[in-house]
XYZ file of C-alpha atoms in Angstrom:
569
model
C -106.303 -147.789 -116.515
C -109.677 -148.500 -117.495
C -112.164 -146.415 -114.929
C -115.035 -148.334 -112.996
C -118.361 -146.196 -112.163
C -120.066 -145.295 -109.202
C -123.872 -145.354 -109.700
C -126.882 -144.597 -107.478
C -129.442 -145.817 -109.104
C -132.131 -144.010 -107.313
C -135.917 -143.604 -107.466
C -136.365 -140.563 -108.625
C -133.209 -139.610 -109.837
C -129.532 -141.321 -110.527
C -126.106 -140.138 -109.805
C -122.633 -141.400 -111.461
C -119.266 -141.298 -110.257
C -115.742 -141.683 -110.916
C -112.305 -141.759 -109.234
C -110.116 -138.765 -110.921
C -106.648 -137.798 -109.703
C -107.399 -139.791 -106.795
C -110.721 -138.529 -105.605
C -114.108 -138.781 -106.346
C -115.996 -136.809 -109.140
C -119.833 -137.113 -110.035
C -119.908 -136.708 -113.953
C -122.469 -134.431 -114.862
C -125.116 -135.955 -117.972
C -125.597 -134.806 -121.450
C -127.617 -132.393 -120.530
C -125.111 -130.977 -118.253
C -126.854 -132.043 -115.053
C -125.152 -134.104 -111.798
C -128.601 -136.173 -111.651
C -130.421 -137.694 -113.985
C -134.116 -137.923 -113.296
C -134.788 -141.901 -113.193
C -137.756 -141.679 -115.837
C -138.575 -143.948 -118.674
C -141.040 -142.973 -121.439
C -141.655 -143.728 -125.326
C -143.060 -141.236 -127.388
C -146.122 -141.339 -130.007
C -143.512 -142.315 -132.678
C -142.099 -145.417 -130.591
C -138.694 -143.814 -129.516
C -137.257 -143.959 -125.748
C -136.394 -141.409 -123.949
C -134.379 -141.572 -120.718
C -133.404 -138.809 -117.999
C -134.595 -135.223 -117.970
C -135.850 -134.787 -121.472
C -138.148 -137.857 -120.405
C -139.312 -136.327 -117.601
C -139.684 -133.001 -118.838
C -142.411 -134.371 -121.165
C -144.172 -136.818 -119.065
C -146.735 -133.716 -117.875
C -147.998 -134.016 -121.040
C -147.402 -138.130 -121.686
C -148.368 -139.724 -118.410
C -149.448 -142.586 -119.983
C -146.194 -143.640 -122.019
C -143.983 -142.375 -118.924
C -142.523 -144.620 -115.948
C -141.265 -143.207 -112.904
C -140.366 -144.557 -109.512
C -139.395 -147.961 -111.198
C -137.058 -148.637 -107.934
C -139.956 -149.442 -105.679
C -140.934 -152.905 -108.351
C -137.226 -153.849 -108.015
C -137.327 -157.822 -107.775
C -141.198 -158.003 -107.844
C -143.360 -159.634 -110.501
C -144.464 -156.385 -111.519
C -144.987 -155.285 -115.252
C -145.176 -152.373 -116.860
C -146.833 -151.654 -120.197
C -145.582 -148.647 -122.053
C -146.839 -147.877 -125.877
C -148.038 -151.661 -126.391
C -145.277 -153.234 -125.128
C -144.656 -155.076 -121.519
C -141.493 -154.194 -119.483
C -139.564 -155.640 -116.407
C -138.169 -153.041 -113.274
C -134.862 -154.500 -114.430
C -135.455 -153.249 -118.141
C -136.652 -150.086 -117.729
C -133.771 -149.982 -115.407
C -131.815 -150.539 -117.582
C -132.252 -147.983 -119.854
C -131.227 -145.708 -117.066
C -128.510 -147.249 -116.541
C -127.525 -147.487 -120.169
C -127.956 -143.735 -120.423
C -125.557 -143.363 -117.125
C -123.391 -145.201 -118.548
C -122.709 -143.516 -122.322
C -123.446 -140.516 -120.636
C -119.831 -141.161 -118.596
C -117.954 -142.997 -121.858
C -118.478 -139.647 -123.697
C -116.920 -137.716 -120.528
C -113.749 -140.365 -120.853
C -113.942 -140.636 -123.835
C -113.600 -144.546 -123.628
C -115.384 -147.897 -123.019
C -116.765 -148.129 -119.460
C -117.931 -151.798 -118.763
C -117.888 -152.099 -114.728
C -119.722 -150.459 -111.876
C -120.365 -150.484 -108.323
C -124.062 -149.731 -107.719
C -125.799 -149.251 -104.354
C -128.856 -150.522 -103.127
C -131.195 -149.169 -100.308
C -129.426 -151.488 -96.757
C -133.056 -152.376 -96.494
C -133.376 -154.413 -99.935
C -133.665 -158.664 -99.725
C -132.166 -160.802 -101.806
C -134.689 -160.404 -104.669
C -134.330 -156.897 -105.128
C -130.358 -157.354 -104.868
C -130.733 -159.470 -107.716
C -132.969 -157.374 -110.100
C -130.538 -154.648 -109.626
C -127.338 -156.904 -110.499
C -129.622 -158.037 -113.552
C -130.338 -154.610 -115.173
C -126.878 -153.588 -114.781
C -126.001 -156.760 -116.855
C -128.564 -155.190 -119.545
C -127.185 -152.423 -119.543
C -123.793 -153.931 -120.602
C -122.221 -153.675 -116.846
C -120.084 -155.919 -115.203
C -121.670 -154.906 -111.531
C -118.067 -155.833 -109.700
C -120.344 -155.323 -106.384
C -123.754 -154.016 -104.847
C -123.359 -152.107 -101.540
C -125.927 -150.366 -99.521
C -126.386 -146.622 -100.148
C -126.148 -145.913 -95.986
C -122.384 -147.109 -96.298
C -121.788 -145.612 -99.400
C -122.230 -142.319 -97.394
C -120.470 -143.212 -94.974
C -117.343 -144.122 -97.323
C -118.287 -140.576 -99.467
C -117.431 -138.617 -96.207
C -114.159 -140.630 -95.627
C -115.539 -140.713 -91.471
C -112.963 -143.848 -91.588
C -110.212 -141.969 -91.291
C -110.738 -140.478 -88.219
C -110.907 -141.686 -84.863
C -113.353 -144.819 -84.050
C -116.771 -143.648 -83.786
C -120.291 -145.221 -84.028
C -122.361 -143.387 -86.849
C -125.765 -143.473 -87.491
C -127.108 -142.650 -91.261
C -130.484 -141.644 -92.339
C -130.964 -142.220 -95.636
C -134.097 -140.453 -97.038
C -135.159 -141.093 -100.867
C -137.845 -140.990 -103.139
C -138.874 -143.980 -102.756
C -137.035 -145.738 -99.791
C -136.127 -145.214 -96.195
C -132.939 -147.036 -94.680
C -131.171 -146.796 -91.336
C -127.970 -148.153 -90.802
C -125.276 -148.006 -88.018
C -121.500 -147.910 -88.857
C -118.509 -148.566 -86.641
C -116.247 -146.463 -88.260
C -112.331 -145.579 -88.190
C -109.112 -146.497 -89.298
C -109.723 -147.377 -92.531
C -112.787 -150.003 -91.306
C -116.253 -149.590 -92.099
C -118.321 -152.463 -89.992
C -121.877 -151.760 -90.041
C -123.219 -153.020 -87.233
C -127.021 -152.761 -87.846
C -129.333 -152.074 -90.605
C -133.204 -151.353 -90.865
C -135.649 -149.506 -92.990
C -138.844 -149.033 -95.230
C -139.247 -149.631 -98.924
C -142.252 -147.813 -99.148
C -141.359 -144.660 -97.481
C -139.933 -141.717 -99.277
C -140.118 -138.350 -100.968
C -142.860 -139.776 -103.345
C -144.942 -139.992 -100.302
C -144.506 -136.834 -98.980
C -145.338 -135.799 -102.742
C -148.128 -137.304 -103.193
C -150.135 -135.583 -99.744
C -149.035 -132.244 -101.600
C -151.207 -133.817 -104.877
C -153.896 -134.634 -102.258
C -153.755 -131.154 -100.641
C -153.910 -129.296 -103.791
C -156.442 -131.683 -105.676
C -158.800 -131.051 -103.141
C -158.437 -127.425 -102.969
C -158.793 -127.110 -106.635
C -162.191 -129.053 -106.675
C -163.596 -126.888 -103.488
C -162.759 -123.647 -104.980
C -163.072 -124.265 -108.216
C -165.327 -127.124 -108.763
C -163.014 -129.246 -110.709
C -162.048 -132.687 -110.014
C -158.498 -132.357 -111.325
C -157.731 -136.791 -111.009
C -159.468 -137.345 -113.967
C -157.431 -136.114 -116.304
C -154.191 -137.878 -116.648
C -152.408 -135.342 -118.449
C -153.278 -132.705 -115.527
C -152.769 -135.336 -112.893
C -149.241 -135.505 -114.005
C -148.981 -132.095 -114.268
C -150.078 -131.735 -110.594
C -147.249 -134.103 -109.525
C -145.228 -132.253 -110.879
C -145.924 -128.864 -109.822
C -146.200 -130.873 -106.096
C -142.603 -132.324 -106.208
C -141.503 -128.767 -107.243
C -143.594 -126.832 -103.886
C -142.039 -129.508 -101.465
C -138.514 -128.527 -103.058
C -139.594 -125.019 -102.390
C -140.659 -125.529 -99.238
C -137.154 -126.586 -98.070
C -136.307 -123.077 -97.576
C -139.363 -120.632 -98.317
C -142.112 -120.328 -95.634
C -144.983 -120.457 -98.109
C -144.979 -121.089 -102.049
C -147.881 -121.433 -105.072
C -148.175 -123.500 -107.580
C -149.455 -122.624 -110.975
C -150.879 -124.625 -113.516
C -152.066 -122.973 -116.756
C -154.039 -123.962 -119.407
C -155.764 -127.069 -117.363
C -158.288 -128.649 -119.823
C -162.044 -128.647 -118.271
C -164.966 -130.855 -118.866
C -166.541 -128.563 -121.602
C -163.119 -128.601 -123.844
C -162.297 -124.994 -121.949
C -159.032 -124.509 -120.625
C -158.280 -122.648 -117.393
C -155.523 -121.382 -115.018
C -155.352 -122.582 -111.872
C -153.285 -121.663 -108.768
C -153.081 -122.679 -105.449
C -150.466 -122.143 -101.826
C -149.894 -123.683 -99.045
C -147.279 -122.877 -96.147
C -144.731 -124.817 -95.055
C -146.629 -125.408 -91.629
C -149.669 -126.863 -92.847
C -147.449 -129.084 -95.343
C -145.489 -130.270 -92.273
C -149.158 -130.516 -90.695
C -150.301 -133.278 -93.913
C -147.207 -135.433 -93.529
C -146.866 -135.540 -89.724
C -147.369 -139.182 -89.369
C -144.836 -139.842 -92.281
C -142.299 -137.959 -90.589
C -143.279 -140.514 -87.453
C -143.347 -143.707 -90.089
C -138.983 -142.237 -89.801
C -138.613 -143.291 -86.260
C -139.853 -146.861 -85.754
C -136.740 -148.246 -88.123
C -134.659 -146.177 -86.009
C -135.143 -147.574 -82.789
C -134.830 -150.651 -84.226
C -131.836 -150.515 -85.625
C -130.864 -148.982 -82.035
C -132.440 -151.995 -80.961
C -130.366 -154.481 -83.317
C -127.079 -152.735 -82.275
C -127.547 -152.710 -78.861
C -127.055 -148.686 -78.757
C -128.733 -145.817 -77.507
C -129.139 -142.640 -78.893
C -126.704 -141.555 -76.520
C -123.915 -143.438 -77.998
C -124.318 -142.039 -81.256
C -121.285 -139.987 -82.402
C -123.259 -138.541 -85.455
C -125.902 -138.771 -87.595
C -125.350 -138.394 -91.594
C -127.812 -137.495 -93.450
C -128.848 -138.670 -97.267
C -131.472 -138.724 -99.910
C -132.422 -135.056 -101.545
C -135.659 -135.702 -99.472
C -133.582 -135.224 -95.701
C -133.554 -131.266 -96.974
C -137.155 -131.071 -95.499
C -136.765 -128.921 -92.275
C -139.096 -131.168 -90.420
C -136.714 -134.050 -91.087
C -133.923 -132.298 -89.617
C -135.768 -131.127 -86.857
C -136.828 -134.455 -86.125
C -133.177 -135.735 -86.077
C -132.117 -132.577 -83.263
C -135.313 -134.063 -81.205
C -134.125 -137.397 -81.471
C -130.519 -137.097 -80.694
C -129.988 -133.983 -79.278
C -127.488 -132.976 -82.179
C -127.550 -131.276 -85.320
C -127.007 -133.532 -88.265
C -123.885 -133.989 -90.924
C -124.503 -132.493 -93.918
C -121.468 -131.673 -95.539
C -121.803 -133.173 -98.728
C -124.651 -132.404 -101.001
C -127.240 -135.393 -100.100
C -128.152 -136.014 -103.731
C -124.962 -137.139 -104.889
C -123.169 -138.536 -101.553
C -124.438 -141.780 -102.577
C -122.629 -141.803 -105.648
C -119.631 -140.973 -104.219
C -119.365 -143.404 -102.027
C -120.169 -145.551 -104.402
C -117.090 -144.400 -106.984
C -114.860 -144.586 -103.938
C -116.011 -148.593 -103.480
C -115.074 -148.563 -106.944
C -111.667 -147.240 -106.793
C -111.064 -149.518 -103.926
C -112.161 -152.794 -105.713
C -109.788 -151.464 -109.076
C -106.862 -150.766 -106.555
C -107.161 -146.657 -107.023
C -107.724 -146.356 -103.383
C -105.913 -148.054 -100.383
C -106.639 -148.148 -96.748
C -110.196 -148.829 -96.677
C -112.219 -152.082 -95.479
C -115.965 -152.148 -95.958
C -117.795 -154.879 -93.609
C -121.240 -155.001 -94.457
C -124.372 -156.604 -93.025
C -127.088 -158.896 -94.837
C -130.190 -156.929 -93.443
C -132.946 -159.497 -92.974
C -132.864 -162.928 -91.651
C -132.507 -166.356 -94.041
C -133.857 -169.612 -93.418
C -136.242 -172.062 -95.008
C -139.680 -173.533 -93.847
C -139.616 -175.930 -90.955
C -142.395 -178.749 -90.291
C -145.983 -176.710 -89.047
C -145.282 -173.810 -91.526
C -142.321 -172.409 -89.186
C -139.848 -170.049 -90.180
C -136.038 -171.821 -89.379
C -133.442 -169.101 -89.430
C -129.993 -170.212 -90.026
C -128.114 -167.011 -90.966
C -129.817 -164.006 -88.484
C -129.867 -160.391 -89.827
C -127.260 -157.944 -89.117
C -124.505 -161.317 -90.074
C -121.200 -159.963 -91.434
C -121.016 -160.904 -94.637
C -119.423 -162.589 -96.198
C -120.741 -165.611 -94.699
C -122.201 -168.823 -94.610
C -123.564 -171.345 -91.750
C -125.588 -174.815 -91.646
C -127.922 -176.294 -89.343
C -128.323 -180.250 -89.414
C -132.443 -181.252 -90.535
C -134.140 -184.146 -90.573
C -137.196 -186.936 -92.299
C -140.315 -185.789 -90.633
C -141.969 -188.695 -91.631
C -141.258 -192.891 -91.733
C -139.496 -193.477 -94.951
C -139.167 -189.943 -96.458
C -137.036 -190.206 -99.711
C -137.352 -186.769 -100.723
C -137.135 -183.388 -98.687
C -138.519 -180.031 -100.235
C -137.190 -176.821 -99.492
C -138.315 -173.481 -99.374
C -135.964 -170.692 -98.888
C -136.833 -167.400 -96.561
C -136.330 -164.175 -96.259
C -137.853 -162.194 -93.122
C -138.242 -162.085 -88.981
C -141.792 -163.498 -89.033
C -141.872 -166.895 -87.238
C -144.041 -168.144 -89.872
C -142.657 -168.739 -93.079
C -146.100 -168.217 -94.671
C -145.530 -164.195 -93.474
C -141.902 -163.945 -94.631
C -140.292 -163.364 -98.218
C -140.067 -166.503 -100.568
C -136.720 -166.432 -102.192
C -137.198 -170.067 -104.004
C -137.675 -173.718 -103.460
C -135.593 -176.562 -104.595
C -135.622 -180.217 -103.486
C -133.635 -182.847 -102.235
C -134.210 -186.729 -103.694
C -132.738 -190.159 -103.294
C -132.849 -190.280 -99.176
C -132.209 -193.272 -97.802
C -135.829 -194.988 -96.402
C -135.291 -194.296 -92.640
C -137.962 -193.749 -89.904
C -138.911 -190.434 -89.095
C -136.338 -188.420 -87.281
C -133.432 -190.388 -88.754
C -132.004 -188.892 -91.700
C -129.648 -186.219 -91.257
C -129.362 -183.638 -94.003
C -127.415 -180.553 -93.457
C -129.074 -177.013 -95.099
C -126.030 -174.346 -95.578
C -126.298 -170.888 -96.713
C -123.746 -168.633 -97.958
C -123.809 -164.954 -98.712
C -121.507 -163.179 -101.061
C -120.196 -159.792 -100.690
C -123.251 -158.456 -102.871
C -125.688 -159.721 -100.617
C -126.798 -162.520 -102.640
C -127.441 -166.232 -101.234
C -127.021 -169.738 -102.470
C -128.445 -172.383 -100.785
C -127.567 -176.316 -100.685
C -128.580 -179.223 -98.952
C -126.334 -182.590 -98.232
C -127.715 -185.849 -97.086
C -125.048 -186.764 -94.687
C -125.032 -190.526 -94.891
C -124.594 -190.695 -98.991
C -123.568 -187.121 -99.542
C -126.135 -187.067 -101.988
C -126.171 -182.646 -102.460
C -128.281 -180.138 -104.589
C -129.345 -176.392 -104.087
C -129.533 -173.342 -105.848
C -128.810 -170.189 -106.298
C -131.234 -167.779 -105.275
C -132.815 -166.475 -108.241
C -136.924 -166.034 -107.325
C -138.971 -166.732 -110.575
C -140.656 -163.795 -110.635
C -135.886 -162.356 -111.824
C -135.636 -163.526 -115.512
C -133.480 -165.794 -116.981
C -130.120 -165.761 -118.631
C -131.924 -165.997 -121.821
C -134.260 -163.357 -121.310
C -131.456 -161.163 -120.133
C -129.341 -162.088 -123.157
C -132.495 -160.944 -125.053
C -132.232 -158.189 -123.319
C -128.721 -157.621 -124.486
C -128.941 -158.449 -127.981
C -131.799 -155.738 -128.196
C -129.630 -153.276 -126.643
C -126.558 -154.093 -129.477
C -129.684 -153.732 -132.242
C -130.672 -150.548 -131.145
C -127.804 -149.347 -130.794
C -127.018 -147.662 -134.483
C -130.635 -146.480 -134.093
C -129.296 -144.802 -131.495
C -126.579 -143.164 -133.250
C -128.696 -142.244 -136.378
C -130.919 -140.312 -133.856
C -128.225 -138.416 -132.329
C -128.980 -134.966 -133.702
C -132.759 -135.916 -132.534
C -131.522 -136.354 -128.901
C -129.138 -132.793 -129.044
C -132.773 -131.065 -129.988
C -134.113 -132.639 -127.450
C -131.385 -131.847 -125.374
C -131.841 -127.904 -125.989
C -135.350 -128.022 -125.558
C -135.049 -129.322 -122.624
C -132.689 -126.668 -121.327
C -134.359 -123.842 -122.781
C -137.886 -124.944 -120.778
C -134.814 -124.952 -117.614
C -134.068 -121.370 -118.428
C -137.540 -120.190 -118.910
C -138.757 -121.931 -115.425
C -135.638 -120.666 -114.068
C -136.579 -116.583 -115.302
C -140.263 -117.188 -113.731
C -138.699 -118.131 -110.585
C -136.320 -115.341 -110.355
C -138.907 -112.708 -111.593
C -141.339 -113.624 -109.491
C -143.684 -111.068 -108.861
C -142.299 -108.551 -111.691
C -143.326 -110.208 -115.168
C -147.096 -108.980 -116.133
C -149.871 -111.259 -115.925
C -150.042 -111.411 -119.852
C -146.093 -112.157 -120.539
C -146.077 -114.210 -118.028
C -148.942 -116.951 -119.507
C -146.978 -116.459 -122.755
C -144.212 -117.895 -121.344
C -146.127 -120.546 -119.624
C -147.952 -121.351 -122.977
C -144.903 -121.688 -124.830
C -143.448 -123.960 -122.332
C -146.483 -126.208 -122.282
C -146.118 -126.150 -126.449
C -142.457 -127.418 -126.166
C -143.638 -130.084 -124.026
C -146.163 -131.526 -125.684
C -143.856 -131.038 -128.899
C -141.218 -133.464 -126.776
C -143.846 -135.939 -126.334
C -145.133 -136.058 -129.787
C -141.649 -136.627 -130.714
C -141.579 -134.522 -133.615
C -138.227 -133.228 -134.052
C -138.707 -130.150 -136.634
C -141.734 -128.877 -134.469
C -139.578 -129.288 -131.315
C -137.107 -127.243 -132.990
C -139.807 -124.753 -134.126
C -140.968 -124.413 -130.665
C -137.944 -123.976 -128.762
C -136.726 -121.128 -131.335
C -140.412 -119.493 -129.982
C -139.633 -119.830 -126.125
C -136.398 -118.462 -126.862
C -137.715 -115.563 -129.034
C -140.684 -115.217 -125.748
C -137.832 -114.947 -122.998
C -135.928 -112.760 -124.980
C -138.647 -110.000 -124.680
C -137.628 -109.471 -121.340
């Protein structure tokens, strides 16, 4: 039977999935990795990279590197990358496309369709930039479900008694709550809320701050204005906050940092894990307003909360879990790894919808209100948030002024009662009314939501059933032509692709051999001299600027010399 995958396509990095032997497996990369780093970059010669050999050069290539694409998802946001202009959905894509050759070489057959989650928290537009790049990348996206109930399905809580679970869902980039109603075999979420610009990126980025600023008043060096050492910060950054998850204090060390004058020097800097928690205090507070109102939505208290499930790499952060103990007077559930729980859910969605898995319901929730723009500007719902969907309902509209032969329509997405402060989703418009005075025409405005989240709209003069609408599709998506473009380049670059297989594999090793020499720093911390050790840094900073100059002999060259540096030890 031909396999479906299970993809969280994440911020910062992106897990796959499959059903095997009846239970769920996360397929580890090329590279031999469960995640894949969600990075996009093109090097000096013109060739994309995707995943960890992407990001392991960016330090060095800031400028021809995208990260954090998630957060544009179904915005009119572009991105230009060596000359040329990209979508979210394409650079997306590539991800995806990677995920998704990356799991056809573990089969060792054609994968065409996925399940792939989406924060609870996304609207409609978002829903539909993610459905888009997985049609680049040559998926049939069978459905979109939101990451919180992914988890939920990953830990199988529906098979035990009923129970009312809430999941935190802490990413790089985003920040959803949802609450489940859970147990024999159902999964009915009963409320949903969030932020899509609140996540591990943010808590990132105060360490960048933190540092930046203690570089320039010790050392007199304004580190932002260097790109290349900007990135190299951020990266150094994401690494302490990892670190931080279970050491009390850590350093970072960046070597080699170019000056004004054309000097390089090493710099280093700590911090401990209190005055980190100190820096991102009120982000840690941005966690509980969605909370409550999600408790809010669902009518619940904290006290009717069976357990809360934590997900997202970021909900490792001790103050995050403290926070949760405060809040609910329990510890939270943690028992799969949080990276990948996402994924798994979403393989297990997959195995349901391909008939590998029995037993299991999934009732989901469309997580912000839909409506369309009412005379004075005001916001009409028709479908409130937290709706089961599947689901559709009307409401019955009429001329606002004396012989009114066409109505316009604008579509809504929000909980503002002004439409002017809510999400536009489209506008579409209704002609050949019959001349009647004001507050005489009837025409009835239905929505429907699909299982995926995404709305059409359509409006019906009821007198001569004259009907249009659309399907939502906000012009900032692109077309079936562009995505078709989109897919033809894909099919033309894909014997490039092959030809520069053997490029990739050196890549590949590079890439682990810069793993392996970060990995003997860390676990001889303390014990390598001051010398060796800025060999070994200065060999790793060679290899990367070899992977962004895309140079496959000297990338070669230069991993041969890390190699020949570690093995000194």
């Amino acid at each position: 039977m031909t396999k479906a995958i299970g993809i969280d396509l994440g911020t910062t990095y992106s897990v796959a999935a499959i059903i095997e032997d009846g239970r769920a497996k996360v397929v580890e990369n090329a590279e031999g990795e469960k995640l894949t780093p969600s990075v996009f970059a093109v090097t000096t010669r013109g060739h994309r990279l995707v995943g960890s050999v992407a990001k392991r050069q960016g330090a060095t290539n800031p400028e021809r590197t995208v990260t954090s694409i998630k957060r544009e998802m179904g915005t009119d946001h572009r991105v230009s990358v060596n000359g040329r202009s990209y979508s979210p959905q394409e650079i997306s894509a590539f991800i995806l496309r990677k995920i998704k050759k990356d799991v056809e070489n573990y089969l060792g057959e054609a994968v065409e369709k996925a399940v792939i989650t989406v924060p609870a928290y996304f609207n409609d537009g978002q829903r539909q930039a993610t459905r888009e790049a997985g049609i680049m990348a040559g998926l049939n996206v069978m459905r979109i479900i939101n990451e919180p109930t992914a988890a939920s399905l990953a830990y199988g809580l529906d098979r035990e008694s009923i129970q009312t679970i809430l999941v935190w869902d802490l990413g790089g980039g985003t920040f959803d709550v949802s609450i489940l109603e859970l147990g024999d075999g159902m999964f009915h979420v009963k409320a949903v809320s969030g932020n899509t610009s609140l996540g591990g990126d943010d808590w990132d980025g105060r360490l960048v701050g933190y540092f930046a600023d203690k570089i320039s008043d010790e050392e007199g060096l304004d580190i932002r204005l260097d790109p290349v050492s900007l990135e190299r910060l951020r990266e150094a950054s994401e690494k302490a906050k990892r670190e931080l998850s279970y050491k009390t204090s850590t350093r970072i060390s960046l070597p080699f940092i170019k000056t004004g004058n054309g000097e390089s020097r090493n710099l280093e800097a700590a911090i401990d894990r209190g005055t980190f928690e100190d820096i991102t205090a009120d982000l840690r507070e941005k966690l509980l307003g969605p909370t409550k109102q999600a408790l809010t939505d669902a009518k619940l208290t904290v006290q009717k909360i069976d357990r809360v499930v934590l997900v997202g790499g970021s909900t490792r952060m001790p103050s995050v879990r403290d926070l949760v103990e405060e809040t609910f007077n329990k510890k939270p559930f943690t028992k799969i790894n949080p990276d990948e729980v996402v994924g798994i859910g979403a393989a297990v969605q997959a195995g349901v919808l391909m008939g590998e898995i029995d037993d299991v319901v999934l009732v989901d929730v469309t997580p912000l209100s839909l409506g369309i723009e009412s005379e004075g500007g005001l916001f009409a719902k028709i479908i409130p948030r937290n709706s089961t969907i599947p689901t559709s309902a009307g409401q019955i509209f009429t001329n606002a002024e004396d012989d009114q032969t066409v109505m316009d329509f604008h579509v809504l997405q929000g909980e503002r009662e002004m439409s002017m402060d809510n999400i536009s989703l489209g506008q579409f418009q209704l002609t050949d009314i019959p001349p009647l005075p004001r507050g005489k025409a009837q025409v009835e405005v239905t929505f429907q939501i699909d299982v995926n989240g995404i709305v059409k709209v359509s409006a019906e003069e009821l007198y001569t059933e004259v009907k249009t609408g659309i399907r939502i599709d906000a012009s900032h998506l692109l077309s079936d032509d562009q995505v078709e473009q989109v897919l033809r380049e894909a099919e033309a670059n894909a014997e490039e692709d092959i030809k520069r297989r053997d490029e990739a594999e050196i890549n590949i090793r590079a890439d682990s051999m810069i793993r392996a020499a970060e990995l003997v720093m860390e676990e001889k911390e303390g014990k390598l001299s001051g010398p060796y050790k800025h060999r070994i840094e200065r060999a790793i900073l060679n290899l990367k600027e070899a992977l962004s100059e895309d140079e496959s002999e000297v990338i070669r060259e230069r991993t041969g010399e890390l190699k020949s540096v570690i093995s000194e030890q």
